PDB file of C-alpha atoms in Angstrom:
ATOM      1  CA  MET A   1      19.375  -1.507   1.320  1.00  0.00           C
ATOM      2  CA  SER A   2      19.236  -5.228   1.441  1.00  0.00           C
ATOM      3  CA  GLY A   3      18.499  -7.942   3.999  1.00  0.00           C
ATOM      4  CA  GLY A   4      14.773  -7.614   4.441  1.00  0.00           C
ATOM      5  CA  HIS A   5      12.176 -10.340   4.218  1.00  0.00           C
ATOM      6  CA  PHE A   6       9.498  -8.314   2.289  1.00  0.00           C
ATOM      7  CA  TYR A   7       9.280  -4.483   2.262  1.00  0.00           C
ATOM      8  CA  GLU A   8       5.862  -2.885   1.951  1.00  0.00           C
ATOM      9  CA  GLY A   9       3.832   0.172   2.826  1.00  0.00           C
ATOM     10  CA  ALA A  10       6.541   2.667   1.697  1.00  0.00           C
ATOM     11  CA  ARG A  11       5.984   6.287   2.757  1.00  0.00           C
ATOM     12  CA  TRP A  12       7.869   9.593   3.083  1.00  0.00           C
ATOM     13  CA  HIS A  13       7.298  11.540   6.334  1.00  0.00           C
ATOM     14  CA  ASP A  14       9.159  13.972   8.490  1.00  0.00           C
ATOM     15  CA  GLY A  15      12.445  13.838   6.470  1.00  0.00           C
ATOM     16  CA  HIS A  16      12.619  10.058   6.302  1.00  0.00           C
ATOM     17  CA  PHE A  17      11.433   7.113   4.259  1.00  0.00           C
ATOM     18  CA  TRP A  18       9.466   4.531   6.152  1.00  0.00           C
ATOM     19  CA  VAL A  19       8.736   0.911   5.241  1.00  0.00           C
ATOM     20  CA  SER A  20       7.286  -2.168   6.852  1.00  0.00           C
ATOM     21  CA  ASP A  21       9.065  -5.431   6.755  1.00  0.00           C
ATOM     22  CA  LEU A  22       6.099  -7.817   6.796  1.00  0.00           C
ATOM     23  CA  TYR A  23       7.823 -11.004   8.021  1.00  0.00           C
ATOM     24  CA  ALA A  24      10.319  -9.324  10.346  1.00  0.00           C
ATOM     25  CA  GLY A  25       7.444  -7.706  12.261  1.00  0.00           C
ATOM     26  CA  HIS A  26       8.882  -4.237  12.316  1.00  0.00           C
ATOM     27  CA  VAL A  27       8.703  -0.803  10.668  1.00  0.00           C
ATOM     28  CA  LEU A  28      11.954   0.845   9.499  1.00  0.00           C
ATOM     29  CA  LYS A  29      12.706   4.614   9.553  1.00  0.00           C
ATOM     30  CA  ILE A  30      15.366   5.428   6.937  1.00  0.00           C
ATOM     31  CA  THR A  31      17.366   8.598   6.293  1.00  0.00           C
ATOM     32  CA  PRO A  32      17.719   9.857   2.676  1.00  0.00           C
ATOM     33  CA  GLY A  33      21.328   8.625   2.947  1.00  0.00           C
ATOM     34  CA  GLY A  34      20.190   5.055   3.607  1.00  0.00           C
ATOM     35  CA  HIS A  35      20.715   4.686   7.390  1.00  0.00           C
ATOM     36  CA  ALA A  36      17.875   2.537   8.806  1.00  0.00           C
ATOM     37  CA  GLN A  37      16.652   2.085  12.364  1.00  0.00           C
ATOM     38  CA  VAL A  38      13.756   0.003  13.710  1.00  0.00           C
ATOM     39  CA  ALA A  39      10.981   2.446  14.698  1.00  0.00           C
ATOM     40  CA  VAL A  40       8.305  -0.035  15.709  1.00  0.00           C
ATOM     41  CA  GLU A  41       8.230  -3.745  16.713  1.00  0.00           C
ATOM     42  CA  LEU A  42       4.778  -5.224  16.155  1.00  0.00           C
ATOM     43  CA  ASP A  43       3.616  -8.697  17.205  1.00  0.00           C
ATOM     44  CA  ASP A  44       1.773  -8.897  13.893  1.00  0.00           C
ATOM     45  CA  GLN A  45       2.507  -8.578  10.189  1.00  0.00           C
ATOM     46  CA  PRO A  46       2.813  -4.726   9.561  1.00  0.00           C
ATOM     47  CA  SER A  47       1.947  -3.247   6.325  1.00  0.00           C
ATOM     48  CA  GLY A  48       0.276   0.183   5.633  1.00  0.00           C
ATOM     49  CA  LEU A  49       1.629   3.265   7.419  1.00  0.00           C
ATOM     50  CA  GLY A  50       0.224   6.758   8.125  1.00  0.00           C
ATOM     51  CA  TRP A  51       0.293   9.589  10.674  1.00  0.00           C
ATOM     52  CA  LEU A  52      -2.291  11.356  12.748  1.00  0.00           C
ATOM     53  CA  PRO A  53      -2.166  15.207  12.727  1.00  0.00           C
ATOM     54  CA  ASP A  54      -0.210  15.205  16.024  1.00  0.00           C
ATOM     55  CA  GLY A  55       2.511  13.066  14.408  1.00  0.00           C
ATOM     56  CA  THR A  56       1.565   9.751  15.930  1.00  0.00           C
ATOM     57  CA  LEU A  57       2.338   6.801  13.634  1.00  0.00           C
ATOM     58  CA  LEU A  58      -0.427   4.390  12.634  1.00  0.00           C
ATOM     59  CA  VAL A  59       0.499   0.891  11.457  1.00  0.00           C
ATOM     60  CA  VAL A  60      -1.797  -1.700   9.823  1.00  0.00           C
ATOM     61  CA  GLY A  61      -1.531  -5.144  11.406  1.00  0.00           C
ATOM     62  CA  MET A  62      -2.429  -7.558   8.660  1.00  0.00           C
ATOM     63  CA  LYS A  63      -3.173 -10.751  10.581  1.00  0.00           C
ATOM     64  CA  SER A  64      -5.086  -9.061  13.401  1.00  0.00           C
ATOM     65  CA  ARG A  65      -7.027  -6.929  10.813  1.00  0.00           C
ATOM     66  CA  SER A  66      -6.306  -3.961  13.004  1.00  0.00           C
ATOM     67  CA  VAL A  67      -4.756  -0.491  13.036  1.00  0.00           C
ATOM     68  CA  TRP A  68      -2.228   0.134  15.721  1.00  0.00           C
ATOM     69  CA  LYS A  69      -1.312   3.495  17.256  1.00  0.00           C
ATOM     70  CA  CYS A  70       2.467   3.718  17.831  1.00  0.00           C
ATOM     71  CA  PRO A  71       3.602   6.805  19.714  1.00  0.00           C
ATOM     72  CA  ALA A  72       7.305   7.341  19.701  1.00  0.00           C
ATOM     73  CA  GLY A  73       9.003   5.565  22.612  1.00  0.00           C
ATOM     74  CA  GLU A  74       5.855   3.703  23.632  1.00  0.00           C
ATOM     75  CA  PRO A  75       4.540   0.234  22.961  1.00  0.00           C
ATOM     76  CA  PRO A  76       1.961  -0.116  20.179  1.00  0.00           C
ATOM     77  CA  ARG A  77      -1.642   0.023  21.298  1.00  0.00           C
ATOM     78  CA  LEU A  78      -4.847  -0.895  19.461  1.00  0.00           C
ATOM     79  CA  HIS A  79      -6.440   1.959  17.524  1.00  0.00           C
ATOM     80  CA  ALA A  80      -9.168  -0.030  15.745  1.00  0.00           C
ATOM     81  CA  ASP A  81     -10.091  -3.713  15.168  1.00  0.00           C
ATOM     82  CA  ILE A  82     -11.772  -3.819  11.836  1.00  0.00           C
ATOM     83  CA  THR A  83     -12.096  -7.598  11.496  1.00  0.00           C
ATOM     84  CA  ALA A  84     -15.905  -7.463  11.194  1.00  0.00           C
ATOM     85  CA  LEU A  85     -15.671  -4.957   8.300  1.00  0.00           C
ATOM     86  CA  THR A  86     -13.162  -6.848   6.173  1.00  0.00           C
ATOM     87  CA  GLY A  87     -13.052 -10.028   4.127  1.00  0.00           C
ATOM     88  CA  GLY A  88      -9.380 -10.853   4.537  1.00  0.00           C
ATOM     89  CA  PHE A  89      -6.056  -9.567   5.894  1.00  0.00           C
ATOM     90  CA  THR A  90      -5.850  -5.772   6.070  1.00  0.00           C
ATOM     91  CA  ASN A  91      -3.229  -4.337   3.824  1.00  0.00           C
ATOM     92  CA  ASP A  92      -2.383  -0.765   2.828  1.00  0.00           C
ATOM     93  CA  MET A  93      -3.496   2.575   4.310  1.00  0.00           C
ATOM     94  CA  ILE A  94      -3.538   6.314   3.641  1.00  0.00           C
ATOM     95  CA  VAL A  95      -4.334   8.904   6.328  1.00  0.00           C
ATOM     96  CA  ASP A  96      -5.811  12.246   5.302  1.00  0.00           C
ATOM     97  CA  ARG A  97      -5.115  15.667   6.873  1.00  0.00           C
ATOM     98  CA  HIS A  98      -7.932  15.220   9.368  1.00  0.00           C
ATOM     99  CA  GLY A  99      -6.464  11.939  10.683  1.00  0.00           C
ATOM    100  CA  ARG A 100      -8.967   9.725   8.987  1.00  0.00           C
ATOM    101  CA  ALA A 101      -7.364   6.409   7.921  1.00  0.00           C
ATOM    102  CA  TYR A 102      -8.529   4.611   4.787  1.00  0.00           C
ATOM    103  CA  VAL A 103      -7.593   0.942   4.997  1.00  0.00           C
ATOM    104  CA  SER A 104      -7.689  -1.714   2.244  1.00  0.00           C
ATOM    105  CA  ASN A 105      -7.952  -5.457   2.723  1.00  0.00           C
ATOM    106  CA  LEU A 106      -7.370  -8.534   0.525  1.00  0.00           C
ATOM    107  CA  GLY A 107     -10.958  -9.860   0.661  1.00  0.00           C
ATOM    108  CA  PHE A 108      -9.962 -13.490   0.649  1.00  0.00           C
ATOM    109  CA  ASP A 109      -6.845 -15.684   1.333  1.00  0.00           C
ATOM    110  CA  LEU A 110      -5.006 -15.684  -1.973  1.00  0.00           C
ATOM    111  CA  PHE A 111      -2.060 -17.636  -0.589  1.00  0.00           C
ATOM    112  CA  THR A 112      -4.152 -20.730   0.383  1.00  0.00           C
ATOM    113  CA  GLY A 113      -6.186 -20.765  -2.798  1.00  0.00           C
ATOM    114  CA  ALA A 114      -9.463 -19.549  -1.241  1.00  0.00           C
ATOM    115  CA  PRO A 115     -12.246 -18.609  -3.714  1.00  0.00           C
ATOM    116  CA  PRO A 116     -11.889 -15.026  -4.975  1.00  0.00           C
ATOM    117  CA  ALA A 117     -14.192 -12.417  -3.443  1.00  0.00           C
ATOM    118  CA  THR A 118     -14.604  -8.686  -3.744  1.00  0.00           C
ATOM    119  CA  THR A 119     -14.281  -6.612  -0.570  1.00  0.00           C
ATOM    120  CA  THR A 120     -14.515  -3.343   1.238  1.00  0.00           C
ATOM    121  CA  LEU A 121     -12.589  -0.141   1.983  1.00  0.00           C
ATOM    122  CA  VAL A 122     -12.811   0.919   5.605  1.00  0.00           C
ATOM    123  CA  ARG A 123     -12.413   4.379   7.195  1.00  0.00           C
ATOM    124  CA  VAL A 124     -11.002   4.617  10.685  1.00  0.00           C
ATOM    125  CA  ASP A 125     -11.633   7.968  12.330  1.00  0.00           C
ATOM    126  CA  PRO A 126      -9.196   9.634  14.772  1.00  0.00           C
ATOM    127  CA  ASP A 127     -11.213   8.199  17.747  1.00  0.00           C
ATOM    128  CA  GLY A 128     -10.957   4.689  16.375  1.00  0.00           C
ATOM    129  CA  GLN A 129     -14.560   4.430  15.168  1.00  0.00           C
ATOM    130  CA  SER A 130     -14.668   2.491  11.903  1.00  0.00           C
ATOM    131  CA  THR A 131     -17.020   2.487   8.921  1.00  0.00           C
ATOM    132  CA  ILE A 132     -17.260   0.747   5.526  1.00  0.00           C
ATOM    133  CA  VAL A 133     -16.964   3.465   2.937  1.00  0.00           C
ATOM    134  CA  ALA A 134     -16.832   1.355  -0.285  1.00  0.00           C
ATOM    135  CA  ASP A 135     -17.639  -2.176  -1.259  1.00  0.00           C
ATOM    136  CA  GLY A 136     -17.332  -4.563  -4.260  1.00  0.00           C
ATOM    137  CA  LEU A 137     -13.626  -3.726  -4.810  1.00  0.00           C
ATOM    138  CA  GLN A 138     -11.318  -6.214  -6.615  1.00  0.00           C
ATOM    139  CA  PHE A 139      -8.436  -6.798  -4.234  1.00  0.00           C
ATOM    140  CA  PRO A 140      -7.952  -3.130  -3.101  1.00  0.00           C
ATOM    141  CA  ASN A 141      -4.334  -2.478  -2.418  1.00  0.00           C
ATOM    142  CA  GLY A 142      -2.268   0.755  -2.563  1.00  0.00           C
ATOM    143  CA  LEU A 143      -3.934   4.065  -1.682  1.00  0.00           C
ATOM    144  CA  VAL A 144      -3.115   7.774  -2.374  1.00  0.00           C
ATOM    145  CA  ILE A 145      -4.919  11.084  -1.879  1.00  0.00           C
ATOM    146  CA  SER A 146      -4.802  13.733  -4.616  1.00  0.00           C
ATOM    147  CA  PRO A 147      -2.620  16.779  -3.988  1.00  0.00           C
ATOM    148  CA  ASP A 148      -5.723  18.932  -3.419  1.00  0.00           C
ATOM    149  CA  GLY A 149      -7.008  16.458  -0.770  1.00  0.00           C
ATOM    150  CA  ASN A 150     -10.334  15.988  -2.551  1.00  0.00           C
ATOM    151  CA  SER A 151      -9.914  12.521  -4.096  1.00  0.00           C
ATOM    152  CA  LEU A 152      -8.877   9.096  -2.903  1.00  0.00           C
ATOM    153  CA  ILE A 153      -7.431   6.702  -5.450  1.00  0.00           C
ATOM    154  CA  VAL A 154      -7.107   2.991  -4.835  1.00  0.00           C
ATOM    155  CA  ALA A 155      -5.210   0.386  -6.754  1.00  0.00           C
ATOM    156  CA  GLU A 156      -7.505  -2.669  -7.519  1.00  0.00           C
ATOM    157  CA  THR A 157      -4.856  -5.225  -8.132  1.00  0.00           C
ATOM    158  CA  PHE A 158      -7.035  -7.868  -9.810  1.00  0.00           C
ATOM    159  CA  GLY A 159      -9.184  -5.254 -11.553  1.00  0.00           C
ATOM    160  CA  GLY A 160      -6.119  -3.937 -13.460  1.00  0.00           C
ATOM    161  CA  ARG A 161      -7.131  -0.419 -12.580  1.00  0.00           C
ATOM    162  CA  LEU A 162      -6.910   2.660 -10.362  1.00  0.00           C
ATOM    163  CA  SER A 163     -10.319   3.719  -9.069  1.00  0.00           C
ATOM    164  CA  ALA A 164     -11.097   7.137  -7.623  1.00  0.00           C
ATOM    165  CA  PHE A 165     -13.604   8.486  -5.091  1.00  0.00           C
ATOM    166  CA  THR A 166     -14.501  11.981  -4.018  1.00  0.00           C
ATOM    167  CA  ILE A 167     -13.806  12.551  -0.302  1.00  0.00           C
ATOM    168  CA  GLU A 168     -16.797  14.309   1.230  1.00  0.00           C
ATOM    169  CA  ASP A 169     -16.530  16.737   4.174  1.00  0.00           C
ATOM    170  CA  ASP A 170     -17.586  14.019   6.592  1.00  0.00           C
ATOM    171  CA  GLY A 171     -14.995  11.547   5.299  1.00  0.00           C
ATOM    172  CA  SER A 172     -17.490   9.420   3.309  1.00  0.00           C
ATOM    173  CA  LEU A 173     -16.625   8.501  -0.251  1.00  0.00           C
ATOM    174  CA  SER A 174     -18.794   9.157  -3.328  1.00  0.00           C
ATOM    175  CA  GLY A 175     -18.585   9.215  -7.107  1.00  0.00           C
ATOM    176  CA  GLN A 176     -16.673   5.989  -7.637  1.00  0.00           C
ATOM    177  CA  ARG A 177     -15.109   6.027 -11.071  1.00  0.00           C
ATOM    178  CA  CYS A 178     -12.309   4.348 -13.022  1.00  0.00           C
ATOM    179  CA  TRP A 179      -9.373   6.759 -12.851  1.00  0.00           C
ATOM    180  CA  ALA A 180      -7.129   4.629 -15.102  1.00  0.00           C
ATOM    181  CA  GLN A 181      -7.599   1.122 -16.577  1.00  0.00           C
ATOM    182  CA  ILE A 182      -3.921   0.147 -16.980  1.00  0.00           C
ATOM    183  CA  GLY A 183      -4.205  -3.656 -17.078  1.00  0.00           C
ATOM    184  CA  ARG A 184      -6.506  -6.327 -18.548  1.00  0.00           C
ATOM    185  CA  GLU A 185      -9.197  -7.217 -16.083  1.00  0.00           C
ATOM    186  CA  PRO A 186      -8.773 -10.910 -15.333  1.00  0.00           C
ATOM    187  CA  SER A 187     -11.435 -13.561 -14.799  1.00  0.00           C
ATOM    188  CA  TRP A 188     -12.457 -13.993 -11.129  1.00  0.00           C
ATOM    189  CA  GLU A 189     -13.250 -17.741 -11.445  1.00  0.00           C
ATOM    190  CA  THR A 190     -10.251 -19.089  -9.565  1.00  0.00           C
ATOM    191  CA  PRO A 191      -7.145 -17.744  -7.718  1.00  0.00           C
ATOM    192  CA  HIS A 192      -5.027 -18.834 -10.700  1.00  0.00           C
ATOM    193  CA  SER A 193      -7.183 -16.985 -13.236  1.00  0.00           C
ATOM    194  CA  LEU A 194      -6.637 -13.694 -11.303  1.00  0.00           C
ATOM    195  CA  LEU A 195      -3.068 -13.701 -12.491  1.00  0.00           C
ATOM    196  CA  ASP A 196      -4.178 -13.457 -16.142  1.00  0.00           C
ATOM    197  CA  THR A 197      -3.500  -9.737 -16.446  1.00  0.00           C
ATOM    198  CA  ASP A 198      -0.744  -7.610 -17.890  1.00  0.00           C
ATOM    199  CA  PHE A 199      -0.652  -5.060 -15.070  1.00  0.00           C
ATOM    200  CA  ALA A 200      -1.439  -5.737 -11.423  1.00  0.00           C
ATOM    201  CA  PRO A 201      -1.522  -2.414  -9.610  1.00  0.00           C
ATOM    202  CA  ASP A 202      -0.034  -2.592  -6.070  1.00  0.00           C
ATOM    203  CA  GLY A 203       1.556   0.001  -3.803  1.00  0.00           C
ATOM    204  CA  CYS A 204       1.612   3.636  -5.097  1.00  0.00           C
ATOM    205  CA  ALA A 205       2.615   7.207  -4.639  1.00  0.00           C
ATOM    206  CA  ILE A 206       1.336  10.448  -6.176  1.00  0.00           C
ATOM    207  CA  ASP A 207       3.403  13.391  -7.491  1.00  0.00           C
ATOM    208  CA  GLU A 208       2.673  17.127  -7.509  1.00  0.00           C
ATOM    209  CA  GLU A 209       1.254  16.955 -11.031  1.00  0.00           C
ATOM    210  CA  GLY A 210      -1.304  14.398  -9.933  1.00  0.00           C
ATOM    211  CA  CYS A 211       0.253  11.423 -11.716  1.00  0.00           C
ATOM    212  CA  VAL A 212       0.389   8.135  -9.802  1.00  0.00           C
ATOM    213  CA  TRP A 213       3.486   6.061  -9.557  1.00  0.00           C
ATOM    214  CA  VAL A 214       2.190   2.489  -9.169  1.00  0.00           C
ATOM    215  CA  ALA A 215       3.970  -0.792  -8.737  1.00  0.00           C
ATOM    216  CA  ASP A 216       3.023  -3.724 -10.957  1.00  0.00           C
ATOM    217  CA  ALA A 217       3.090  -6.779  -8.689  1.00  0.00           C
ATOM    218  CA  LEU A 218       3.329  -9.259 -11.546  1.00  0.00           C
ATOM    219  CA  ASN A 219       5.866  -7.636 -13.873  1.00  0.00           C
ATOM    220  CA  GLY A 220       8.629  -6.175 -11.731  1.00  0.00           C
ATOM    221  CA  ARG A 221       8.113  -2.524 -12.634  1.00  0.00           C
ATOM    222  CA  VAL A 222       6.715   0.784 -11.450  1.00  0.00           C
ATOM    223  CA  ALA A 223       4.874   3.088 -13.872  1.00  0.00           C
ATOM    224  CA  ARG A 224       3.949   6.765 -13.800  1.00  0.00           C
ATOM    225  CA  VAL A 225       0.300   6.848 -14.814  1.00  0.00           C
ATOM    226  CA  ALA A 226      -1.803   9.850 -15.796  1.00  0.00           C
ATOM    227  CA  GLU A 227      -5.569  10.005 -15.302  1.00  0.00           C
ATOM    228  CA  GLY A 228      -7.171   8.137 -18.188  1.00  0.00           C
ATOM    229  CA  GLY A 229      -4.410   5.482 -18.232  1.00  0.00           C
ATOM    230  CA  GLU A 230      -1.493   6.932 -20.194  1.00  0.00           C
ATOM    231  CA  ILE A 231       1.766   5.443 -18.960  1.00  0.00           C
ATOM    232  CA  ARG A 232       4.377   8.248 -19.126  1.00  0.00           C
ATOM    233  CA  GLN A 233       7.350   6.482 -17.599  1.00  0.00           C
ATOM    234  CA  GLN A 234       8.402   3.034 -16.476  1.00  0.00           C
ATOM    235  CA  ILE A 235      11.194   1.733 -14.269  1.00  0.00           C
ATOM    236  CA  LYS A 236      12.092  -1.955 -14.027  1.00  0.00           C
ATOM    237  CA  ALA A 237      13.345  -3.598 -10.864  1.00  0.00           C
ATOM    238  CA  PRO A 238      16.974  -4.716 -11.164  1.00  0.00           C
ATOM    239  CA  ASP A 239      17.951  -8.422 -11.483  1.00  0.00           C
ATOM    240  CA  GLY A 240      14.510  -9.577 -12.448  1.00  0.00           C
ATOM    241  CA  PHE A 241      13.017  -8.897  -9.017  1.00  0.00           C
ATOM    242  CA  GLY A 242       9.399  -8.189  -8.375  1.00  0.00           C
ATOM    243  CA  LEU A 243       8.349  -4.615  -7.340  1.00  0.00           C
ATOM    244  CA  TYR A 244       5.549  -4.188  -4.878  1.00  0.00           C
ATOM    245  CA  SER A 245       5.499  -0.697  -3.341  1.00  0.00           C
ATOM    246  CA  CYS A 246       6.995   2.748  -3.863  1.00  0.00           C
ATOM    247  CA  ALA A 247       7.150   6.171  -2.210  1.00  0.00           C
ATOM    248  CA  LEU A 248       8.077   9.557  -3.489  1.00  0.00           C
ATOM    249  CA  GLY A 249      10.061  11.926  -1.253  1.00  0.00           C
ATOM    250  CA  GLY A 250      13.556  13.067  -0.380  1.00  0.00           C
ATOM    251  CA  PRO A 251      14.626  16.628   0.388  1.00  0.00           C
ATOM    252  CA  ASP A 252      13.641  17.821  -3.099  1.00  0.00           C
ATOM    253  CA  GLY A 253      10.624  15.510  -3.457  1.00  0.00           C
ATOM    254  CA  ARG A 254      12.166  13.800  -6.473  1.00  0.00           C
ATOM    255  CA  THR A 255      13.539  10.542  -4.921  1.00  0.00           C
ATOM    256  CA  LEU A 256      11.490   7.425  -5.690  1.00  0.00           C
ATOM    257  CA  ILE A 257      11.999   4.497  -3.306  1.00  0.00           C
ATOM    258  CA  LEU A 258      11.228   0.990  -4.612  1.00  0.00           C
ATOM    259  CA  CYS A 259      10.392  -2.098  -2.558  1.00  0.00           C
ATOM    260  CA  THR A 260      11.622  -5.219  -4.342  1.00  0.00           C
ATOM    261  CA  ALA A 261      11.910  -8.965  -3.663  1.00  0.00           C
ATOM    262  CA  PRO A 262      12.430 -12.118  -5.785  1.00  0.00           C
ATOM    263  CA  ASP A 263       8.687 -12.885  -5.542  1.00  0.00           C
ATOM    264  CA  PHE A 264       5.677 -12.542  -3.219  1.00  0.00           C
ATOM    265  CA  ASP A 265       5.582 -16.162  -2.098  1.00  0.00           C
ATOM    266  CA  ASP A 266       4.940 -15.865   1.645  1.00  0.00           C
ATOM    267  CA  VAL A 267       6.650 -19.122   2.534  1.00  0.00           C
ATOM    268  CA  LYS A 268       9.869 -18.269   0.705  1.00  0.00           C
ATOM    269  CA  ARG A 269       9.949 -14.687   1.916  1.00  0.00           C
ATOM    270  CA  LYS A 270       9.512 -15.683   5.545  1.00  0.00           C
ATOM    271  CA  ALA A 271      12.452 -18.128   5.233  1.00  0.00           C
ATOM    272  CA  THR A 272      15.003 -15.823   3.611  1.00  0.00           C
ATOM    273  CA  ARG A 273      16.206 -12.161   3.684  1.00  0.00           C
ATOM    274  CA  GLU A 274      16.456 -11.312   0.026  1.00  0.00           C
ATOM    275  CA  ALA A 275      14.361  -8.187  -0.224  1.00  0.00           C
ATOM    276  CA  ARG A 276      15.992  -5.011  -1.458  1.00  0.00           C
ATOM    277  CA  LEU A 277      15.164  -1.345  -1.251  1.00  0.00           C
ATOM    278  CA  TYR A 278      16.259   0.862  -4.111  1.00  0.00           C
ATOM    279  CA  SER A 279      16.092   4.633  -4.659  1.00  0.00           C
ATOM    280  CA  THR A 280      16.246   6.521  -7.949  1.00  0.00           C
ATOM    281  CA  LYS A 281      15.913  10.179  -8.963  1.00  0.00           C
ATOM    282  CA  ILE A 282      13.010  11.079 -11.207  1.00  0.00           C
TER     283      ILE A 282
END
């Protein structure tokens, strides 16, 4: 599928792939055959997606630093404003089986050259109450939960790693650990120095064996990574495009969807519709 501004937040749910188009302001619901329809229009910049136990879609609004509740056929309504708990635009999200949403944020404005700063991970409970559950993260981005539901894994883009936490019964996180160091950790002196890494983990998905498929935002690829950091498989984006998010699904659970664009320059992506969505069998 082509013609998007910038696809992000890819997920598989209820027999469909779902993606946000950041600069179009909508969420797409896509059949395995590739037919897309607009599921949600958001007066914001949508990104991370997840679902409450009753099937209600949650959408991250990046600019408002909020999570929006989007019941089918109804206008979006505010679920949680987490501005006070974040250091920059909100970004990706994963929702656990209890309806608790874990939301990442950028920490600082990378696009305007603001000084780098570490930041938080926020949990939004089903009633909208919000809590910081981790801090000091280096540009937390994509999020997945292990198949057994006991661990949360977050991609720290400018840490070059996947970090893991144990999810406690009350939804708090403990036992922070490096799950896989897959890139060189860059210097945090300037926004430019952050790009000095050989793997910048971005959006991700997890398979039934517990390996994480993670996009590399700087090198146009997705890698299947085992705990400890072994890269077991890599797929490059076609035509030299960048690759920023992925989701694993399809009727047999073996279709990988890839969100690609020429680059992540927000000015260029807003002005054109060059993003492409690919699928491949694994």
